């Protein structure tokens, strides 16, 4: 059984772990891509998951498909093509573990995914369709995403969305804003960062969450605020939880995605419409997701950094 299917980028994060005397970096390769990280968290906690995406018929593409399978994610919706290269993301980190991205993607395999290549049967089987904004950065992936979301909505699926703004991938910030706002208009559950709220609306997290609920029709919004924790809001209740304390941050790559996947796992376990959850239930979801994301930041990578369920519970206790 499939609980959640995610559509979007499956890529390699090449993270700087050092440099030679001339400043050229030493890179460590980690499997990633925001939707893949999101699914890896869900799968680690026992949910049925599947990926819709595209990789190259190359060494990295084969590694990524194998990694998803090992993580428990269904891969029959991942297209492997000899015409394109697997997308690469180069990640540099500052002393606090925060990242700056650059991409080898002109084009990369992920943005070349067409609607005709999608296995719509996976959407039929799933309860939730999740997507992010990177698949809206260019064609044919933009049309594939828009049509897949429309298909899922017609089938009555819950729509989950993470704007996941990566400014270097957009022709202009105006286009980025337009496409990110389109995604908000489609979503039932939104995971967004405080930086993305400021980019889209020029607002603080609380006001941004309220706007997403009232003007874009979302049923539940999480705004992640890094070291300041996260806030949550649905039509019934709102509140905030602190970030996980006492952890040594190594790499924040994928932490937001793992927050989103962990939160969705808790939402599925509650088995209630997201708009009907009480403050107590929302706080339970947010605390679990924050702990999971915080633990993931203590180790490198995205997919490879998802903590075990027992590890999360131990930190919550």
Short mmCIF file of C-alpha atoms in Angstrom, two decimals:
data_model
loop_
_atom_site.label_atom_id
_atom_site.label_comp_id
_atom_site.label_asym_id
_atom_site.label_seq_id
_atom_site.Cartn_x
_atom_site.Cartn_y
_atom_site.Cartn_z
CA UNK A 1 0.00 0.00 0.00
CA UNK A 2 1.23 3.49 -0.85
CA UNK A 3 0.50 6.28 1.60
CA UNK A 4 2.46 9.08 -0.07
CA UNK A 5 3.81 9.60 -3.58
CA UNK A 6 6.21 12.49 -4.22
CA UNK A 7 7.03 14.10 -7.54
CA UNK A 8 10.24 15.99 -8.24
CA UNK A 9 14.00 16.03 -8.15
CA UNK A 10 16.18 13.05 -7.31
CA UNK A 11 19.79 14.20 -7.34
CA UNK A 12 23.28 14.01 -5.89
CA UNK A 13 24.36 16.54 -3.27
CA UNK A 14 28.11 17.10 -3.55
CA UNK A 15 29.04 18.64 -0.21
CA UNK A 16 32.30 20.47 0.44
CA UNK A 17 34.23 18.76 3.24
CA UNK A 18 37.55 20.54 2.80
CA UNK A 19 39.81 22.32 0.32
CA UNK A 20 43.35 22.17 -0.99
CA UNK A 21 45.88 24.98 -0.75
CA UNK A 22 44.43 26.73 -3.80
CA UNK A 23 40.89 26.62 -2.48
CA UNK A 24 39.59 23.79 -4.67
CA UNK A 25 37.06 21.80 -2.62
CA UNK A 26 37.06 18.17 -1.64
CA UNK A 27 33.51 16.90 -2.17
CA UNK A 28 31.50 14.11 -0.57
CA UNK A 29 28.56 12.71 -2.58
CA UNK A 30 25.24 12.15 -0.82
CA UNK A 31 21.88 11.03 -2.27
CA UNK A 32 19.23 13.74 -2.11
CA UNK A 33 16.57 15.87 -3.70
CA UNK A 34 13.87 17.41 -1.50
CA UNK A 35 11.01 15.03 -2.43
CA UNK A 36 13.32 12.03 -2.02
CA UNK A 37 14.46 13.21 1.42
CA UNK A 38 10.80 13.72 2.37
CA UNK A 39 9.91 10.17 1.32
CA UNK A 40 12.94 8.70 3.07
CA UNK A 41 11.67 10.08 6.39
CA UNK A 42 8.21 8.65 5.81
CA UNK A 43 9.59 5.27 4.80
CA UNK A 44 11.94 5.15 7.81
CA UNK A 45 8.92 5.48 10.11
CA UNK A 46 6.94 2.80 8.28
CA UNK A 47 4.82 4.59 5.67
CA UNK A 48 4.31 3.25 2.17
CA UNK A 49 6.00 5.60 -0.29
CA UNK A 50 6.73 5.98 -4.00
CA UNK A 51 8.78 8.40 -6.13
CA UNK A 52 7.91 10.02 -9.45
CA UNK A 53 11.07 11.44 -10.98
CA UNK A 54 13.82 11.10 -13.57
CA UNK A 55 17.53 10.31 -13.47
CA UNK A 56 20.20 9.68 -16.06
CA UNK A 57 21.35 6.26 -17.17
CA UNK A 58 24.67 6.88 -15.46
CA UNK A 59 26.51 5.85 -12.31
CA UNK A 60 24.81 8.43 -10.11
CA UNK A 61 21.37 7.59 -11.48
CA UNK A 62 21.86 3.91 -10.69
CA UNK A 63 23.11 4.74 -7.21
CA UNK A 64 20.09 6.94 -6.51
CA UNK A 65 17.58 4.31 -7.58
CA UNK A 66 19.37 1.75 -5.45
CA UNK A 67 19.41 4.10 -2.46
CA UNK A 68 15.67 4.71 -2.70
CA UNK A 69 15.00 0.98 -2.86
CA UNK A 70 17.21 0.41 0.17
CA UNK A 71 15.31 3.17 2.00
CA UNK A 72 12.02 1.38 1.29
CA UNK A 73 10.73 3.77 -1.37
CA UNK A 74 8.94 2.31 -4.42
CA UNK A 75 10.95 3.25 -7.55
CA UNK A 76 8.87 2.04 -10.47
CA UNK A 77 7.88 5.66 -11.08
CA UNK A 78 11.51 6.75 -11.51
CA UNK A 79 12.37 7.11 -15.21
CA UNK A 80 15.95 6.24 -16.19
CA UNK A 81 17.00 7.96 -19.42
CA UNK A 82 20.14 7.79 -21.53
CA UNK A 83 19.47 11.23 -23.02
CA UNK A 84 20.18 13.32 -19.90
CA UNK A 85 22.55 13.41 -16.95
CA UNK A 86 21.51 12.94 -13.34
CA UNK A 87 21.22 16.36 -11.70
CA UNK A 88 24.04 17.42 -9.37
CA UNK A 89 23.85 19.99 -6.56
CA UNK A 90 27.05 21.46 -5.10
CA UNK A 91 26.65 22.35 -1.43
CA UNK A 92 29.03 24.58 0.50
CA UNK A 93 28.61 24.93 4.27
CA UNK A 94 29.47 27.71 6.69
CA UNK A 95 30.71 27.16 10.24
CA UNK A 96 27.13 26.68 11.53
CA UNK A 97 26.24 24.01 8.93
CA UNK A 98 24.07 26.31 6.79
CA UNK A 99 24.25 25.81 3.06
CA UNK A 100 24.73 27.57 -0.23
CA UNK A 101 23.72 25.72 -3.42
CA UNK A 102 24.89 25.71 -7.02
CA UNK A 103 23.63 23.24 -9.63
CA UNK A 104 24.76 21.26 -12.68
CA UNK A 105 21.33 21.30 -14.33
CA UNK A 106 21.24 22.81 -17.85
CA UNK A 107 19.19 20.72 -18.10
CA UNK A 108 19.37 17.96 -15.54
CA UNK A 109 17.33 14.79 -15.72
CA UNK A 110 14.79 15.97 -13.14
CA UNK A 111 13.56 18.96 -15.15
CA UNK A 112 13.18 16.76 -18.27
CA UNK A 113 10.39 14.66 -16.74
CA UNK A 114 7.26 14.80 -18.92
CA UNK A 115 3.66 14.11 -17.97
CA UNK A 116 3.56 11.16 -20.37
CA UNK A 117 6.37 9.52 -18.38
CA UNK A 118 4.45 9.63 -15.09
CA UNK A 119 3.04 6.43 -13.64
CA UNK A 120 -0.37 7.82 -12.69
CA UNK A 121 -1.25 4.50 -11.09
CA UNK A 122 0.99 5.46 -8.18
CA UNK A 123 -1.13 8.56 -7.59
CA UNK A 124 -4.26 6.42 -7.80
CA UNK A 125 -2.90 4.15 -5.06
CA UNK A 126 -1.70 6.91 -2.74
CA UNK A 127 -3.47 9.01 -0.11
CA UNK A 128 -1.16 12.00 -0.55
CA UNK A 129 0.71 13.68 -3.43
CA UNK A 130 3.70 15.78 -2.38
CA UNK A 131 5.61 18.19 -4.64
CA UNK A 132 8.01 21.10 -4.44
CA UNK A 133 8.89 24.12 -6.50
CA UNK A 134 12.07 22.80 -8.15
CA UNK A 135 9.93 20.82 -10.58
CA UNK A 136 8.29 24.13 -11.59
CA UNK A 137 11.55 25.78 -12.67
CA UNK A 138 11.36 24.67 -16.32
CA UNK A 139 9.70 22.52 -18.96
CA UNK A 140 8.61 19.81 -19.42
CA UNK A 141 8.67 19.17 -15.65
CA UNK A 142 6.53 22.24 -14.92
CA UNK A 143 3.66 21.02 -17.08
CA UNK A 144 4.09 17.48 -15.75
CA UNK A 145 3.80 18.78 -12.19
CA UNK A 146 0.79 20.98 -12.87
CA UNK A 147 -1.05 18.17 -14.62
CA UNK A 148 -0.14 15.64 -11.93
CA UNK A 149 -1.41 17.96 -9.20
CA UNK A 150 -4.66 18.51 -11.12
CA UNK A 151 -5.03 14.75 -11.58
CA UNK A 152 -4.46 14.12 -7.87
CA UNK A 153 -6.97 16.79 -6.86
CA UNK A 154 -9.58 15.27 -9.19
CA UNK A 155 -8.98 11.93 -7.45
CA UNK A 156 -9.51 13.52 -4.04
CA UNK A 157 -5.93 13.13 -2.83
CA UNK A 158 -4.42 15.28 -0.09
CA UNK A 159 -1.88 17.70 -1.61
CA UNK A 160 1.33 18.47 0.27
CA UNK A 161 3.71 21.23 -0.86
CA UNK A 162 7.12 22.65 0.03
CA UNK A 163 8.17 25.80 -1.89
CA UNK A 164 11.86 24.95 -1.32
CA UNK A 165 13.17 28.14 -2.95
CA UNK A 166 16.54 27.81 -4.70
CA UNK A 167 17.12 31.21 -6.27
CA UNK A 168 19.96 30.20 -8.67
CA UNK A 169 17.59 27.84 -10.53
CA UNK A 170 15.11 30.53 -11.58
CA UNK A 171 15.40 32.82 -14.65
CA UNK A 172 14.11 35.65 -12.46
CA UNK A 173 12.84 36.16 -8.94
CA UNK A 174 9.54 37.39 -10.38
CA UNK A 175 9.00 34.04 -12.09
CA UNK A 176 10.02 32.23 -8.92
CA UNK A 177 7.45 34.16 -6.91
CA UNK A 178 4.70 33.45 -9.46
CA UNK A 179 5.36 29.71 -9.51
CA UNK A 180 5.78 29.37 -5.75
CA UNK A 181 2.46 31.14 -5.22
CA UNK A 182 0.80 28.79 -7.72
CA UNK A 183 1.97 25.88 -5.59
CA UNK A 184 0.47 27.44 -2.47
CA UNK A 185 -2.87 27.73 -4.25
CA UNK A 186 -2.93 23.95 -4.79
CA UNK A 187 -1.90 22.72 -1.36
CA UNK A 188 -3.75 21.32 1.62
CA UNK A 189 -0.64 20.97 3.78
CA UNK A 190 2.24 23.45 3.42
CA UNK A 191 5.74 23.25 4.89
CA UNK A 192 7.49 26.57 4.28
CA UNK A 193 10.54 28.30 5.80
CA UNK A 194 10.60 31.72 7.42
CA UNK A 195 12.93 32.89 4.64
CA UNK A 196 10.42 31.80 2.00
CA UNK A 197 7.59 33.58 3.83
CA UNK A 198 9.67 36.75 3.81
CA UNK A 199 10.49 36.32 0.10
CA UNK A 200 6.87 35.78 -0.94
CA UNK A 201 5.04 38.17 1.37
CA UNK A 202 7.54 40.33 3.25
CA UNK A 203 5.91 39.09 6.46
CA UNK A 204 6.92 37.49 9.75
CA UNK A 205 6.18 33.74 10.08
CA UNK A 206 2.94 34.13 12.05
CA UNK A 207 1.41 36.60 9.60
CA UNK A 208 2.66 34.55 6.66
CA UNK A 209 0.99 31.37 7.95
CA UNK A 210 -2.27 33.24 8.46
CA UNK A 211 -2.11 34.59 4.91
CA UNK A 212 -1.47 31.15 3.42
CA UNK A 213 -4.52 29.81 5.24
CA UNK A 214 -6.87 32.64 4.37
CA UNK A 215 -5.76 33.69 0.88
CA UNK A 216 -4.38 30.45 -0.59
CA UNK A 217 -6.78 27.93 0.93
CA UNK A 218 -4.33 25.71 2.79
CA UNK A 219 -5.70 23.60 5.63
CA UNK A 220 -2.51 23.35 7.65
CA UNK A 221 0.73 25.34 7.57
CA UNK A 222 4.10 24.68 9.19
CA UNK A 223 6.68 27.47 9.10
CA UNK A 224 10.19 26.27 9.97
CA UNK A 225 12.48 28.88 11.51
CA UNK A 226 15.83 27.10 11.83
CA UNK A 227 17.31 27.43 15.30
CA UNK A 228 14.13 29.22 16.40
CA UNK A 229 11.99 26.10 15.94
CA UNK A 230 8.75 26.13 14.00
CA UNK A 231 5.20 27.37 14.19
CA UNK A 232 2.03 25.61 13.13
CA UNK A 233 -1.39 26.88 12.19
CA UNK A 234 -4.70 25.47 10.97
CA UNK A 235 -8.16 27.10 11.11
CA UNK A 236 -8.67 25.83 14.66
CA UNK A 237 -5.42 26.51 16.43
CA UNK A 238 -1.86 27.72 16.23
CA UNK A 239 1.30 27.63 18.25
CA UNK A 240 5.02 27.01 18.12
CA UNK A 241 7.63 24.55 19.33
CA UNK A 242 11.35 25.14 19.92
CA UNK A 243 14.13 23.58 17.89
CA UNK A 244 15.79 20.47 19.30
CA UNK A 245 18.36 21.52 21.89
CA UNK A 246 21.75 20.07 22.71
CA UNK A 247 22.70 18.95 19.21
CA UNK A 248 25.86 19.68 17.25
CA UNK A 249 24.80 20.80 13.78
CA UNK A 250 26.95 19.29 11.03
CA UNK A 251 24.85 19.72 7.88
CA UNK A 252 21.34 21.14 7.55
CA UNK A 253 20.88 19.73 4.03
CA UNK A 254 17.52 17.97 3.88
CA UNK A 255 16.48 18.95 7.42
CA UNK A 256 13.41 20.84 6.19
CA UNK A 257 12.43 17.94 3.94
CA UNK A 258 12.81 15.50 6.81
CA UNK A 259 10.68 17.81 8.97
CA UNK A 260 7.98 17.68 6.27
CA UNK A 261 8.09 13.91 5.87
CA UNK A 262 8.10 13.34 9.62
CA UNK A 263 5.14 15.70 10.07
CA UNK A 264 3.20 13.92 7.33
CA UNK A 265 3.88 10.57 8.96
CA UNK A 266 2.34 11.85 12.19
CA UNK A 267 -0.61 13.34 10.30
CA UNK A 268 -1.28 9.99 8.64
CA UNK A 269 -1.11 8.26 12.03
CA UNK A 270 -3.69 10.66 13.47
CA UNK A 271 -5.96 9.87 10.49
CA UNK A 272 -7.93 13.12 10.71
CA UNK A 273 -8.46 15.98 8.25
CA UNK A 274 -5.58 18.43 8.85
CA UNK A 275 -7.98 21.34 9.29
CA UNK A 276 -9.73 19.57 12.20
CA UNK A 277 -6.68 18.89 14.38
CA UNK A 278 -6.57 20.39 17.86
CA UNK A 279 -3.70 22.42 19.24
CA UNK A 280 -2.55 19.44 21.30
CA UNK A 281 -2.46 17.22 18.21
CA UNK A 282 -0.69 19.87 16.14
CA UNK A 283 1.92 20.35 18.84
CA UNK A 284 2.51 16.59 18.95
CA UNK A 285 3.11 16.58 15.18
CA UNK A 286 5.39 19.61 15.27
CA UNK A 287 7.48 18.35 18.19
CA UNK A 288 8.08 15.00 16.53
CA UNK A 289 8.99 16.62 13.20
CA UNK A 290 11.29 19.16 14.86
CA UNK A 291 13.13 16.44 16.77
CA UNK A 292 13.52 14.35 13.63
CA UNK A 293 14.83 17.32 11.62
CA UNK A 294 17.16 18.38 14.41
CA UNK A 295 18.71 14.93 14.65
CA UNK A 296 19.12 14.78 10.87
CA UNK A 297 21.26 17.93 11.02
CA UNK A 298 23.82 16.16 13.21
CA UNK A 299 24.94 14.02 10.28
CA UNK A 300 25.72 14.76 6.62
CA UNK A 301 23.38 14.41 3.66
CA UNK A 302 19.64 14.19 3.16
CA UNK A 303 18.31 10.66 2.59
CA UNK A 304 21.21 9.22 4.59
CA UNK A 305 20.58 11.47 7.62
CA UNK A 306 17.04 10.40 8.60
CA UNK A 307 17.05 9.24 12.24
CA UNK A 308 15.45 6.06 13.54
CA UNK A 309 12.03 6.28 15.19
CA UNK A 310 13.39 5.13 18.55
CA UNK A 311 16.10 7.80 18.39
CA UNK A 312 13.47 10.50 17.88
CA UNK A 313 11.34 9.18 20.72
CA UNK A 314 14.34 9.07 23.05
CA UNK A 315 15.08 12.74 22.41
CA UNK A 316 11.44 13.71 22.92
CA UNK A 317 11.42 11.97 26.29
#
